[in-house]
Tab-separated table of C-alpha atoms in Angstrom:
chain	number	residue	atom	x	y	z
A	1	MET	CA	15.787	10.331	-31.236
A	2	GLN	CA	17.819	7.787	-29.285
A	3	LYS	CA	17.273	4.041	-29.472
A	4	GLU	CA	16.389	4.060	-25.757
A	5	ASP	CA	13.386	6.295	-26.470
A	6	PHE	CA	11.673	3.326	-28.134
A	7	PHE	CA	12.293	0.741	-25.369
A	8	GLY	CA	8.914	-0.601	-24.226
A	9	ARG	CA	7.195	2.501	-25.569
A	10	TRP	CA	5.021	3.460	-28.519
A	11	VAL	CA	6.648	6.334	-30.397
A	12	THR	CA	4.424	8.138	-32.885
A	13	LEU	CA	5.969	9.194	-36.202
A	14	LYS	CA	4.527	10.287	-39.504
A	15	LYS	CA	4.882	7.894	-42.428
A	16	THR	CA	7.190	10.417	-44.091
A	17	ASP	CA	9.541	10.735	-41.072
A	18	GLN	CA	13.013	9.192	-41.205
A	19	ILE	CA	14.406	7.208	-38.248
A	20	MET	CA	18.098	7.976	-37.819
A	21	ILE	CA	19.055	4.728	-36.051
A	22	GLU	CA	21.471	2.218	-37.614
A	23	ASP	CA	19.712	-1.075	-36.838
A	24	GLU	CA	16.101	-0.635	-37.955
A	25	THR	CA	15.439	-4.394	-37.772
A	26	CYS	CA	14.911	-4.135	-34.008
A	27	PHE	CA	11.713	-2.129	-34.490
A	28	VAL	CA	8.165	-3.394	-34.238
A	29	LYS	CA	5.816	-1.063	-36.075
A	30	LYS	CA	2.075	-0.745	-36.621
A	31	ASP	CA	-0.231	1.572	-38.452
A	32	ALA	CA	-1.579	3.948	-35.824
A	33	LEU	CA	-5.167	3.347	-36.940
A	34	LYS	CA	-6.780	0.327	-38.498
A	35	VAL	CA	-9.523	1.361	-40.941
A	36	GLN	CA	-12.463	-1.000	-41.257
A	37	LYS	CA	-15.716	-0.816	-43.194
A	38	ASN	CA	-17.665	1.320	-40.706
A	39	THR	CA	-15.182	2.043	-37.909
A	40	ILE	CA	-11.559	2.803	-37.151
A	41	ILE	CA	-9.590	1.061	-34.365
A	42	CYS	CA	-6.736	2.847	-32.614
A	43	ASN	CA	-3.650	0.691	-31.981
A	44	ARG	CA	-2.535	2.975	-29.145
A	45	CYS	CA	-5.688	3.030	-26.994
A	46	LYS	CA	-7.590	0.060	-28.558
A	47	GLN	CA	-10.769	2.119	-28.853
A	48	ARG	CA	-13.184	1.767	-31.758
A	49	THR	CA	-14.730	4.894	-33.329
A	50	ILE	CA	-17.409	5.291	-35.999
A	51	LYS	CA	-15.810	6.528	-39.214
A	52	GLN	CA	-18.095	9.533	-39.518
A	53	ARG	CA	-16.948	10.846	-36.113
A	54	ALA	CA	-13.260	10.267	-36.890
A	55	PHE	CA	-13.197	11.783	-40.404
A	56	LEU	CA	-10.848	14.698	-41.186
A	57	PRO	CA	-11.144	17.324	-43.970
A	58	ASN	CA	-7.984	15.948	-45.644
A	59	GLN	CA	-9.743	12.592	-46.195
A	60	GLN	CA	-7.828	10.964	-43.318
A	61	TYR	CA	-9.074	9.640	-39.967
A	62	TYR	CA	-8.029	10.346	-36.366
A	63	CYS	CA	-8.683	8.799	-32.935
A	64	PRO	CA	-10.775	11.078	-30.676
A	65	ALA	CA	-10.462	8.724	-27.667
A	66	CYS	CA	-6.773	9.374	-26.899
A	67	ILE	CA	-6.394	12.830	-28.418
A	68	MET	CA	-5.226	14.182	-25.043
A	69	LEU	CA	-1.876	12.496	-25.803
A	70	GLY	CA	-1.590	14.157	-29.193
A	71	ARG	CA	-3.612	13.573	-32.344
A	72	LEU	CA	-3.091	10.165	-33.923
A	73	THR	CA	-4.156	9.796	-37.561
A	74	THR	CA	-3.975	7.388	-40.473
A	75	GLN	CA	-0.829	9.267	-41.516
A	76	HIS	CA	1.043	8.004	-38.419
A	77	ILE	CA	3.012	4.853	-37.596
A	78	LEU	CA	3.604	3.499	-34.082
A	79	TYR	CA	7.168	2.238	-33.424
A	80	THR	CA	8.488	0.303	-30.444
A	81	ILE	CA	11.499	-1.788	-29.421
A	82	GLU	CA	11.107	-4.727	-27.039
A	83	GLU	CA	11.962	-3.696	-23.453
A	84	PRO	CA	15.584	-4.860	-22.823
A	85	ASN	CA	15.804	-3.904	-19.111
A	86	HIS	CA	19.026	-2.061	-19.857
A	87	PHE	CA	19.840	-0.863	-16.319
A	88	PHE	CA	22.966	-0.672	-14.172
A	89	ASP	CA	23.602	-2.870	-11.135
A	90	ILE	CA	22.729	-1.194	-7.829
A	91	SER	CA	23.780	-3.207	-4.785
A	92	ASN	CA	21.554	-1.308	-2.358
A	93	PRO	CA	18.893	0.749	-4.176
A	94	LEU	CA	16.991	1.806	-1.031
A	95	THR	CA	18.458	4.915	0.608
A	96	TRP	CA	15.473	5.440	2.934
A	97	GLU	CA	16.403	4.854	6.584
A	98	GLY	CA	12.972	4.875	8.208
A	99	GLU	CA	11.315	1.965	10.016
A	100	LEU	CA	8.015	0.222	9.388
A	101	SER	CA	5.442	-0.755	11.999
A	102	GLN	CA	4.685	-4.451	12.467
A	103	ASN	CA	1.526	-4.184	10.343
A	104	GLN	CA	3.383	-2.280	7.629
A	105	LEU	CA	6.169	-4.853	7.674
A	106	ARG	CA	3.661	-7.677	7.188
A	107	CYS	CA	2.243	-5.932	4.104
A	108	SER	CA	5.722	-5.074	2.847
A	109	LYS	CA	6.767	-8.729	2.880
A	110	LYS	CA	3.663	-9.607	0.889
A	111	VAL	CA	4.523	-6.997	-1.764
A	112	VAL	CA	8.046	-8.470	-2.088
A	113	GLN	CA	6.583	-11.961	-2.498
A	114	ILE	CA	4.015	-10.844	-5.086
A	115	GLN	CA	6.581	-9.077	-7.284
A	116	GLN	CA	8.984	-12.020	-7.093
A	117	ASN	CA	6.254	-14.455	-8.163
A	118	ASN	CA	4.753	-12.108	-10.795
A	119	LYS	CA	1.275	-12.184	-9.257
A	120	ASP	CA	-1.448	-9.583	-8.646
A	121	LEU	CA	-2.348	-8.005	-5.293
A	122	LEU	CA	-4.853	-5.581	-3.808
A	123	LEU	CA	-3.316	-3.623	-0.941
A	124	TRP	CA	-6.360	-2.392	0.958
A	125	ALA	CA	-5.080	0.136	3.465
A	126	VAL	CA	-6.713	3.014	5.306
A	127	THR	CA	-5.802	6.573	4.365
A	128	GLY	CA	-2.572	7.521	6.101
A	129	ALA	CA	-1.425	3.906	6.495
A	130	GLY	CA	1.922	4.651	4.817
A	131	LYS	CA	1.271	2.743	1.590
A	132	THR	CA	4.216	4.353	-0.206
A	133	GLU	CA	6.711	3.190	2.428
A	134	ILE	CA	5.181	-0.305	2.356
A	135	LEU	CA	6.212	-0.529	-1.312
A	136	PHE	CA	9.879	0.295	-0.711
A	137	ALA	CA	11.209	-3.226	-0.062
A	138	GLY	CA	9.359	-4.617	-3.080
A	139	LEU	CA	10.678	-1.813	-5.275
A	140	ALA	CA	14.234	-2.344	-4.026
A	141	ALA	CA	14.042	-6.073	-4.787
A	142	ALA	CA	12.718	-5.336	-8.279
A	143	PHE	CA	15.469	-2.803	-9.005
A	144	LYS	CA	18.155	-5.299	-7.909
A	145	GLN	CA	16.748	-7.754	-10.470
A	146	HIS	CA	16.948	-5.089	-13.239
A	147	LYS	CA	13.164	-4.979	-13.436
A	148	ARG	CA	11.449	-1.930	-14.876
A	149	VAL	CA	8.744	-0.497	-12.623
A	150	CYS	CA	5.882	1.953	-13.020
A	151	ILE	CA	3.775	3.649	-10.354
A	152	ALA	CA	0.669	5.172	-11.944
A	153	SER	CA	-2.162	7.207	-10.444
A	154	PRO	CA	-5.291	8.774	-11.951
A	155	ARG	CA	-4.409	12.074	-10.232
A	156	VAL	CA	-1.648	14.519	-11.255
A	157	ASP	CA	-1.296	15.806	-7.679
A	158	VAL	CA	-0.634	12.276	-6.388
A	159	CYS	CA	2.154	11.812	-8.962
A	160	ASN	CA	3.706	15.157	-8.031
A	161	GLU	CA	3.738	14.168	-4.371
A	162	LEU	CA	5.121	10.678	-4.964
A	163	TYR	CA	8.021	11.749	-7.167
A	164	PRO	CA	10.181	13.622	-4.594
A	165	ARG	CA	9.495	10.998	-1.932
A	166	LEU	CA	10.651	8.190	-4.223
A	167	LYS	CA	13.583	10.278	-5.451
A	168	ALA	CA	14.747	10.585	-1.844
A	169	ALA	CA	14.132	6.894	-1.087
A	170	PHE	CA	15.937	5.597	-4.200
A	171	ALA	CA	18.589	8.224	-4.842
A	172	CYS	CA	20.626	6.094	-7.286
A	173	THR	CA	17.699	4.816	-9.382
A	174	THR	CA	16.834	6.586	-12.621
A	175	MET	CA	13.238	7.802	-12.627
A	176	ALA	CA	10.893	9.988	-14.648
A	177	LEU	CA	7.717	11.896	-13.836
A	178	LEU	CA	5.194	11.876	-16.701
A	179	HIS	CA	1.889	13.727	-16.950
A	180	GLY	CA	0.188	16.257	-19.180
A	181	TYR	CA	1.669	19.276	-17.388
A	182	GLN	CA	5.275	18.135	-17.812
A	183	THR	CA	7.516	19.929	-20.317
A	184	GLU	CA	10.741	17.941	-19.822
A	185	LYS	CA	11.860	15.659	-22.632
A	186	TYR	CA	11.168	11.935	-22.137
A	187	GLU	CA	14.097	9.827	-20.925
A	188	TYR	CA	14.421	6.059	-20.540
A	189	THR	CA	14.422	5.217	-16.811
A	190	GLN	CA	14.030	2.212	-14.533
A	191	LEU	CA	11.174	3.785	-12.561
A	192	VAL	CA	8.320	5.707	-14.167
A	193	ILE	CA	5.838	7.722	-12.083
A	194	CYS	CA	2.922	8.809	-14.227
A	195	THR	CA	-0.785	9.414	-14.596
A	196	THR	CA	-2.767	6.414	-15.806
A	197	HIS	CA	-3.369	8.061	-19.199
A	198	GLN	CA	0.402	8.000	-19.817
A	199	LEU	CA	0.299	4.182	-19.725
A	200	LEU	CA	-1.166	4.364	-23.236
A	201	ARG	CA	2.309	5.333	-24.471
A	202	PHE	CA	3.905	2.077	-23.250
A	203	LYS	CA	3.990	-1.433	-24.717
A	204	ASN	CA	5.036	-4.494	-22.646
A	205	ALA	CA	7.377	-2.254	-20.678
A	206	PHE	CA	6.920	-2.990	-16.990
A	207	ASP	CA	7.820	-6.017	-14.881
A	208	MET	CA	6.057	-4.432	-11.905
A	209	LEU	CA	3.119	-2.071	-12.311
A	210	ILE	CA	1.568	-0.309	-9.310
A	211	ILE	CA	-1.753	1.554	-9.587
A	212	ASP	CA	-2.244	3.979	-6.710
A	213	GLU	CA	-5.811	5.090	-5.897
A	214	VAL	CA	-7.156	2.412	-8.214
A	215	ASP	CA	-10.778	3.344	-7.481
A	216	ALA	CA	-10.394	7.040	-8.346
A	217	PHE	CA	-11.772	8.957	-11.308
A	218	PRO	CA	-10.879	8.869	-14.186
A	219	PHE	CA	-9.379	5.356	-13.885
A	220	LYS	CA	-12.380	3.702	-12.238
A	221	GLY	CA	-14.523	1.905	-14.823
A	222	ASP	CA	-12.620	3.347	-17.806
A	223	THR	CA	-12.198	0.571	-20.389
A	224	MET	CA	-9.491	2.460	-22.258
A	225	LEU	CA	-7.349	2.869	-19.135
A	226	LEU	CA	-7.885	-0.749	-18.076
A	227	ASN	CA	-6.640	-1.765	-21.521
A	228	ALA	CA	-3.674	0.552	-21.037
A	229	VAL	CA	-2.675	-1.341	-17.883
A	230	SER	CA	-2.769	-4.663	-19.728
A	231	SER	CA	-0.758	-3.263	-22.620
A	232	ALA	CA	1.855	-1.443	-20.530
A	233	ARG	CA	2.804	-4.402	-18.310
A	234	LYS	CA	4.761	-7.400	-19.599
A	235	PRO	CA	2.908	-10.700	-20.148
A	236	VAL	CA	4.813	-12.036	-17.125
A	237	SER	CA	4.697	-9.301	-14.490
A	238	SER	CA	3.176	-8.227	-11.183
A	239	LEU	CA	0.293	-5.796	-10.691
A	240	ILE	CA	-0.242	-4.157	-7.303
A	241	MET	CA	-3.355	-2.049	-6.724
A	242	LEU	CA	-3.539	0.387	-3.809
A	243	THR	CA	-6.639	1.942	-2.282
A	244	ALA	CA	-8.422	2.747	0.960
A	245	THR	CA	-11.848	2.401	-0.682
A	246	PRO	CA	-11.903	-0.521	-3.143
A	247	THR	CA	-14.706	-0.805	-5.691
A	248	HIS	CA	-17.453	-3.415	-5.495
A	249	PHE	CA	-15.750	-5.287	-8.361
A	250	LEU	CA	-12.410	-5.512	-6.547
A	251	ARG	CA	-14.083	-6.640	-3.319
A	252	SER	CA	-15.980	-9.326	-5.247
A	253	GLN	CA	-12.710	-10.524	-6.846
A	254	VAL	CA	-11.244	-10.865	-3.366
A	255	ARG	CA	-14.310	-12.752	-2.083
A	256	LYS	CA	-14.126	-15.135	-5.041
A	257	LYS	CA	-10.408	-15.648	-4.308
A	258	LYS	CA	-9.526	-14.406	-7.789
A	259	LEU	CA	-7.381	-11.625	-6.342
A	260	ALA	CA	-4.940	-11.764	-3.423
A	261	VAL	CA	-5.438	-9.093	-0.772
A	262	GLU	CA	-3.403	-7.653	2.061
A	263	TYR	CA	-5.366	-5.509	4.511
A	264	LEU	CA	-4.019	-2.720	6.719
A	265	PRO	CA	-6.765	-1.194	8.917
A	266	SER	CA	-4.673	1.249	10.965
A	267	ARG	CA	-2.504	4.266	10.291
A	268	TYR	CA	1.262	3.901	10.557
A	269	HIS	CA	1.458	6.127	13.663
A	270	GLY	CA	-1.257	4.163	15.474
A	271	TYR	CA	-3.706	7.038	15.941
A	272	GLU	CA	-7.299	6.705	14.782
A	273	LEU	CA	-8.856	8.256	11.700
A	274	PRO	CA	-10.640	11.523	12.537
A	275	VAL	CA	-14.411	11.032	12.777
A	276	PRO	CA	-16.296	13.780	10.894
A	277	LYS	CA	-18.448	16.256	12.788
A	278	LEU	CA	-21.816	16.774	11.069
A	279	ILE	CA	-23.438	20.227	10.947
A	280	ILE	CA	-26.977	20.220	9.545
A	281	ARG	CA	-28.191	23.550	8.154
A	282	SER	CA	-30.875	23.370	5.480
A	283	LYS	CA	-30.384	26.883	4.072
A	284	TRP	CA	-26.580	27.075	4.063
A	285	LEU	CA	-26.345	27.394	0.263
A	286	LYS	CA	-28.893	30.207	0.036
A	287	GLU	CA	-27.064	32.015	2.837
A	288	LEU	CA	-23.772	31.566	1.040
A	289	GLN	CA	-25.203	33.003	-2.177
A	290	LYS	CA	-26.168	36.090	-0.153
A	291	GLY	CA	-22.592	36.415	1.090
A	292	LYS	CA	-23.227	34.883	4.503
A	293	ILE	CA	-21.932	31.807	6.323
A	294	CYS	CA	-23.364	30.203	9.480
A	295	ASN	CA	-21.822	30.932	12.872
A	296	ASN	CA	-20.648	27.353	13.496
A	297	ILE	CA	-18.569	27.375	10.307
A	298	ARG	CA	-17.364	30.918	10.944
A	299	LYS	CA	-16.149	29.960	14.454
A	300	THR	CA	-14.473	26.805	13.161
A	301	ILE	CA	-12.543	28.623	10.416
A	302	ASN	CA	-11.580	31.417	12.826
A	303	THR	CA	-10.115	28.821	15.190
A	304	TRP	CA	-8.041	27.336	12.345
A	305	ILE	CA	-6.811	30.760	11.258
A	306	ASP	CA	-5.866	31.783	14.799
A	307	SER	CA	-3.909	28.542	15.307
A	308	GLY	CA	-2.107	28.936	11.970
A	309	ALA	CA	-3.313	25.487	10.853
A	310	PRO	CA	-3.781	24.900	7.120
A	311	PHE	CA	-7.232	23.889	5.901
A	312	LEU	CA	-9.021	22.687	2.786
A	313	ILE	CA	-12.600	23.655	1.931
A	314	PHE	CA	-14.194	21.159	-0.453
A	315	VAL	CA	-17.134	21.984	-2.707
A	316	SER	CA	-18.981	19.642	-5.048
A	317	ARG	CA	-19.055	21.888	-8.127
A	318	ILE	CA	-16.614	24.210	-9.845
A	319	ASP	CA	-19.346	26.858	-10.039
A	320	PHE	CA	-19.276	27.199	-6.226
A	321	LEU	CA	-15.547	27.937	-5.937
A	322	LYS	CA	-15.636	31.660	-6.612
A	323	ASP	CA	-18.695	32.374	-4.431
A	324	VAL	CA	-17.253	30.427	-1.503
A	325	ASN	CA	-13.878	32.133	-1.736
A	326	ILE	CA	-15.483	35.592	-1.852
A	327	VAL	CA	-17.382	34.841	1.375
A	328	ILE	CA	-14.271	33.415	3.056
A	329	GLU	CA	-12.109	36.388	2.071
A	330	LYS	CA	-14.819	38.775	3.272
A	331	PHE	CA	-14.890	37.541	6.855
A	332	ILE	CA	-11.206	36.579	7.330
A	333	LYS	CA	-10.248	40.189	6.425
A	334	GLY	CA	-6.724	39.447	5.262
A	335	ARG	CA	-5.688	37.389	8.288
A	336	CYS	CA	-4.494	34.582	6.008
A	337	VAL	CA	-3.963	33.874	2.318
A	338	GLY	CA	-5.673	31.243	0.172
A	339	GLU	CA	-6.971	30.490	-3.312
A	340	THR	CA	-9.305	28.310	-5.355
A	341	VAL	CA	-8.098	25.311	-7.357
A	342	PHE	CA	-9.768	22.815	-9.711
A	343	SER	CA	-8.802	20.212	-12.296
A	344	ALA	CA	-8.535	22.516	-15.336
A	345	ASP	CA	-6.869	25.347	-13.401
A	346	LYS	CA	-3.750	26.395	-15.348
A	347	GLU	CA	-2.028	27.247	-12.059
A	348	ARG	CA	-3.126	24.051	-10.317
A	349	ILE	CA	0.356	22.629	-9.687
A	350	GLU	CA	1.757	25.969	-8.502
A	351	LYS	CA	-1.161	26.550	-6.112
A	352	VAL	CA	-0.874	23.106	-4.537
A	353	GLN	CA	2.873	23.615	-4.114
A	354	LYS	CA	2.252	26.972	-2.422
A	355	MET	CA	-0.074	25.163	-0.017
A	356	ARG	CA	2.697	22.629	0.717
A	357	ASP	CA	5.241	25.408	1.204
A	358	GLY	CA	2.967	27.281	3.615
A	359	ASP	CA	2.472	30.294	1.331
A	360	PHE	CA	-1.267	29.550	1.395
A	361	GLN	CA	-3.104	28.667	4.594
A	362	TYR	CA	-6.134	27.367	2.717
A	363	LEU	CA	-7.448	26.188	-0.628
A	364	VAL	CA	-11.065	26.065	-1.750
A	365	THR	CA	-11.101	22.995	-3.960
A	366	THR	CA	-13.098	20.338	-5.754
A	367	THR	CA	-12.508	16.606	-5.270
A	368	ILE	CA	-9.177	16.786	-7.148
A	369	LEU	CA	-7.493	16.974	-3.715
A	370	GLU	CA	-9.535	14.228	-2.070
A	371	ARG	CA	-6.694	11.720	-2.465
A	372	GLY	CA	-2.960	11.264	-2.307
A	373	VAL	CA	-1.976	14.712	-1.033
A	374	THR	CA	-0.522	15.382	2.409
A	375	PHE	CA	-0.402	18.694	4.252
A	376	ALA	CA	0.871	18.556	7.838
A	377	GLY	CA	-1.563	19.668	10.548
A	378	LEU	CA	-4.455	19.930	8.095
A	379	ASN	CA	-8.156	20.531	8.867
A	380	VAL	CA	-10.974	19.905	6.395
A	381	LEU	CA	-14.412	21.376	5.741
A	382	VAL	CA	-16.821	19.887	3.203
A	383	LEU	CA	-19.579	22.252	2.128
A	384	GLY	CA	-22.663	20.357	1.017
A	385	ALA	CA	-21.308	16.944	1.957
A	386	ASP	CA	-24.759	15.510	1.228
A	387	ASP	CA	-24.482	16.502	-2.454
A	388	GLU	CA	-24.819	13.471	-4.747
A	389	LEU	CA	-21.410	14.259	-6.285
A	390	PHE	CA	-19.786	13.312	-2.958
A	391	ASN	CA	-20.144	9.539	-2.630
A	392	SER	CA	-19.209	7.729	0.594
A	393	ALA	CA	-15.776	6.683	-0.704
A	394	SER	CA	-15.000	10.274	-1.668
A	395	LEU	CA	-15.963	11.549	1.793
A	396	VAL	CA	-13.827	8.880	3.486
A	397	GLN	CA	-10.871	9.907	1.327
A	398	ILE	CA	-11.416	13.598	2.101
A	399	ALA	CA	-11.540	12.893	5.840
A	400	GLY	CA	-8.336	10.895	5.404
A	401	ARG	CA	-6.393	14.049	4.491
A	402	VAL	CA	-6.437	14.951	8.210
A	403	GLY	CA	-4.071	13.651	10.901
A	404	ARG	CA	-1.584	11.949	8.598
A	405	SER	CA	1.638	12.811	10.449
A	406	THR	CA	2.982	11.588	13.773
A	407	GLN	CA	3.605	15.207	14.823
A	408	CYS	CA	-0.025	16.181	14.087
A	409	PRO	CA	-2.132	12.991	14.293
A	410	GLY	CA	-5.347	14.871	15.099
A	411	GLY	CA	-7.378	17.547	13.365
A	412	ASP	CA	-10.919	18.562	12.470
A	413	VAL	CA	-13.153	17.124	9.766
A	414	VAL	CA	-16.427	19.004	9.381
A	415	PHE	CA	-19.267	18.037	7.036
A	416	LEU	CA	-21.841	20.795	6.441
A	417	CYS	CA	-25.086	19.293	5.102
A	418	SER	CA	-28.574	20.422	4.189
A	419	ARG	CA	-29.822	17.145	5.597
A	420	LYS	CA	-28.420	13.871	6.851
A	421	LYS	CA	-28.230	11.664	3.740
A	422	ARG	CA	-27.011	8.117	3.187
A	423	ASN	CA	-23.623	9.040	1.672
A	424	VAL	CA	-22.694	11.105	4.745
A	425	VAL	CA	-23.979	8.551	7.260
A	426	ASN	CA	-22.220	5.671	5.473
A	427	ALA	CA	-18.925	7.562	5.272
A	428	ARG	CA	-19.010	8.238	8.993
A	429	LYS	CA	-19.915	4.614	9.737
A	430	GLN	CA	-17.028	3.389	7.583
A	431	ILE	CA	-14.539	5.548	9.472
A	432	VAL	CA	-15.841	4.373	12.860
A	433	ALA	CA	-15.676	0.747	11.657
A	434	LEU	CA	-12.108	1.189	10.368
A	435	ASN	CA	-11.038	2.591	13.736
A	436	LEU	CA	-12.569	-0.420	15.473
A	437	LYS	CA	-10.775	-2.839	13.121
A	438	GLY	CA	-7.536	-0.976	13.744
A	439	LYS	CA	-7.947	-1.394	17.508
A	440	ASN	CA	-8.655	-5.117	17.148
A	441	LYS	CA	-5.515	-5.584	15.000
A	442	LYS	CA	-3.229	-4.108	17.650
């Protein structure tokens, strides 16, 4: 291993491993697990586990809370080296040549100010507002100052979409993409784009930490991941949180003036958010299970297929994916190609990329694609939008997948419901209200 591999990062080694680095005095090290009378405490994820649950047959203990990052036991040591910000000078890091709208520019200036003053900010912006581009000036300023930056998201698909965009915008800046599906060896870089679970691997590393989709599962309300944010950023640093649908807690922090906020109620291209069309059909699920689909939905999908427009069909449960796709394939009769995709799908990344490349015209999906992904000219159908697993924020995010580009600012959002329930009504009201705020801001 190289010395740089330890900069601002917890590296897990067995107690019997040898470190082949000349100056070992630069290391800070900790036992991976602290064993107490009745519990063990993990020094990577800070979670406490009852001894009985963490006991191994070899008389050792392990941490079940962060096992997704590799098993950590009482036979391991955590090593780190204080982050030295060992980066080259870049006179002009930003290679992006686009322009921001006036509202975007206002938010961009706030981001620059926040990172310079090492403060915290909630950027509350509608879906399709161009949040990534709003960050560019702040990122460029941070890179000039040799700051190390991380952009983290709860969703793998969001990270995969951000990485090439940032690579193009900052062509001379070293950057890494980290998530559980990656096979490339870790390298020390100035910019890290990762899932929020990967933050558990870092220790006082980042001068600027950005959490995209801060209200999304699994980050929302997860104590372990909140601890990871605190541990991964430096004691003096900036934290910028991005979302279109902030949690009640974040809104209360803003109201109490404990958290600065910058609000962007309109999309970058100036067009309104698409307002969902509601179709109420009480027996749609029973019909689907018999291999049938109502005429309204059939006509809508046929229109999308005939126009060549891509579309997403959202379902609330993984169990529905196969049945829905069978029905869709039955009536489209080979006129277009699509697939199902869900969180544990081994081909998830490949399928989403095929959708981006136009190899698929549609995907039948769960809420894993409700956020952070962009497909030009997209239409959306939500089957069973009144299901309790679709909350209002989720439905707003799903609707926000449509009309994101200047070339295709419109599109259809259709909610099929058994009955008109509060989550559906509230989501529609929120979108109408956001459009009104956007008009008033112009």
